[in-house]
Amino acid sequence: MNERVMVAGAGKSGISAAKLLLETGGAVFLYDSNAEMDEAALRANFPEDAKLTIKLGELERPDISGIQICVMSPGIDLETAFVKLLTDNKVQLWSEIELGYQVAKGRLVAITGTNGKTTTTTLTGEIMKNAFGDAFTVGNIGLPYTETALKTTDSSVTVLEASSFQLETIINFRPHVAAITNITPDHMNRHHTMENYVRIKEDITSNQTKEDFVVLNHDDSALRSFGESGSCPSTVVFFSSTEELQNGYDIEDGVICKKVDGEATALLRTDELQLLGRHNFENVMAAIAIADCMEVPMETILSTCRGFQAVEHRIEFVCERYGVKYYNDSKGTNPDAAIQAIKAMPGPTILIGGGYDKGSQYDEWIEAFEGKVRYLVLIGQTRDAISECAKRHGFTNIMFAEDLQEAVKVCASYANAGENVLLSPACASWGMFPNYEVRGTMFKEYVRAL
C-alpha cells in the first residue's frame, strides 16, 4: 500500500495499523484528537526513518490534503466532529479489521454478537490451532488483526472477534465463515437504535456469497428472521439451546446434536464440558458449527471442546474463601451478559454491579435476581440508577461501596458458607478502570487478599 494513509486514534489498534501500513510501503499520517498525548512517546513506537507524520489536537482541512483513506480506531464515534471533515472531503473510512483483511492471506473466520463472542472466538481459535497448526486468534479479543496480518500464509486460518464498532467501517471484509452469537441491547449511546445496532452486526455477512457460511443463533428472533428471510447472502447454519431443529445444532436431553433433515447425530454431553451455563453451551455449539463449516474433523472439534476452560473474566472461578466461592465476570459489561452469569451461579449469590453508563436499561437484569441474588453491592457512575430500578422491582437488599476493593470486603462480610460472590457489573469499566480486564484482575487480587 504505497500511498499516504491517515490513521485516526493513537491507541493500541492505531499504532498497530500504522506499523502495518509502514511495513507495506505506505506513508502514515497518525492523528489523535487528544492534544495532551506525548508525541515523542508515540514516535518511539516506530523506526526513526519511518514515513510518519503525527498530528495531535484539532484536525484541519490542510492536514488531509491528498489523503483518500483513513483507518479508524474502533473507539472513535463516527459522529465525532473531525470524522465529518473526512467524509465531507470524500475520505473513505476503513476499519482496522478492513486493513488487516486487505493485507492478510489464508482463510478467515469472523465472530460477532453482543455476548459470547470472546468465548466462542477463543474456543474456535483453539480448534483451528489443533486442526491446522498455523492459526491466529485476533481482533476485539485483544490482539489487533493488523498485528498478525503479515504473518499469515495461504494455508493459515485467522479467527477474528469483531465488535460492532469495527464492523461500522468495513468495505470488502469477507470471512469464509461468520457467526453472530446473539444480539441484545448494548452501546445504545453510540448506535442509538436497536435497528441500527442489528444492521451493523448483520453486516459481517455483507460481502459473503452462498459459498460462504454464517452461523446464527436460532433462539434470537432478529437472527432467526435474518437467516430465514432470504436477505442473508451466505449459507445459513442455525444452532439452538431451546428448540429441536430440523437442520443445525441443538441440545436434546443434555446432549449437543447435529441435525440433518431431522436426523440427529449425538456429539457430546453438556456435562462433559468445563463451562457453566446454557449460554456457554450455545457458545460451544457455535464453535462446533463454525469448525464443521471449516471441514475440521469432528473428533478434533469435540476433543478440544471437552478440554476447553472458561475464558478469563467470563464467569471465571477465582477461589474459595471460608466456604464462599468467588467468580469474576468482569466481561459482563451489559445487562444481558450479566443475566447469563446470574443464571449460571450454583446457589445464593451476592452480586457486585455498576460502572460506566452506556445507556442500558436494567429491568430484565433485576428481574433475573429472583431466587438467586441475596444482596446487590453497587459501585460506579450507574449505582444510583441501578438502585432506583431495583427498588421499582421490589429488590431492596442494596448496599453502596466507594470502589471495588470496598465492595469485595462488603461481600465477604455478608456472604455465608456455601454461597457465591459474583462480580458481573452489567456496565463498562470506564471511569474506574481502563478496561474490563484490569477490573477483573483487580477483583481477583482483592479476593485473594481476604
Phi, psi and omega in degrees: 000088190264046178232172177273121184237139176271140171242121181260119181105118184255033174273201185301311182289326178294316177299316180297317179296318180297318179298318180296317179298318179294320180292337179264012172097005181271172171250146188237133168252103183267122184236139170217136184287347180280102183290347183272357180295154181272105183296323179296320179294324177295315182297333181294346177281351189232158175300151183299328183265015182297142177280076190229129171244136180242135176227128178242147178099227185274131177274135181238159184306316180298335181298328187256015178301126179083356180273130180249340183229137172235123176272118187265129170289143188296337181285354183271120177291133182290352176268002177297143189305316185292337178294323177297322176301320179294310184292325178296334180256023172062029174277126181281132181267125177245138168289156174300327179286336173293316177299315178302317180297319182297331185262326189290159176244176176081192182265149184237132169247133180231133186234130175225183183140159179291313182229154175090350186290327181291314178298315180297318180296315182296315179296315179299319178299320179293320178298315181295322178295318180292329183275318189243345181079302183273086185220146181234139176243116193218183173100216183298349179289346175138335180251114182302141177304321183294342180284336182248354189305318182283348178273347182287157178230175180298336183261357184277162176237131176249129176249119189239130171269122184247127175271165176298326179298322180286328183282347181298330188232042171275153181240294181248001183311121185216098174283146174291321174233125175246160175213142173236112187288322179182168175221113175229162187304129177195153177055035180293337177293341179253317185268344172073312181231153176296324181300318179291319179298315178299315181301317181296317179298315182291341178295349175300339180262000194300331180254006179283163173233181180294347174284347179257172184232150168228129179262124186233148177278109182295337181282346178269118188299321180294319181286323177299316178297318179299318182287331184263347188281343184090355181277347179280126186283345186255175177283124187269134173235121182263154165225155182209140174256359184238341183234154171271121184266156171284320179222136180128214183229131179217180179242123180232117180054043177078013180238129174283126184237151168259129184247131174229114182051041177085349179273128186260136169246117181291133181253301177200154178280144179295333180283357172277347184275153179260030183238147179263142166095148179299322181300327178287330174295324176295318178300320179295316178299319178298316180295319178299315181297316179300311183295324177296319177295332177274006176063035173282137177304136184299327179300319178293318179301309187288323179295324177293318179298319182295327182269357187282134179249163185303143176291143178303137178077006178238096185047050183270122176291127183266299179185177176244130178233119178053040177083000180255130179265135182248133181235135180257109176238049182299336179284357173284075189266006175217162186302321183294318177298320181291328175298316181297323179293318178299315180299329183280345182294136185279000181184194181307140191223140167257125193248134172258124181224171176105158181163224182281143183272112177259011181083023182280160171253139190251004187300310183294326177298311179299319181297334180285352181291333191307127177076001184230311184269122178273316180225148175242121179252121189249141177225167168083184186300327187267005190297322180292316181296318179294319179300315179297319179297316181298317181295325176298331180265009175085010178262118186238358179281074189237136174228148176257147173228150183284332179204178185293322180299316177295322180299318179298318179295321177297315180299316182299326182283336182259341184282140177260156175305137182093353179260178183235149168244127186234123166269107176213085200287340184063013183215158174289167185268346189303145182097329177245327181219156179295329182195174183292333180296314179296319178302313180294320179296318179294321177303314181296321178296317181295321180294313183291342178273355181297000000 
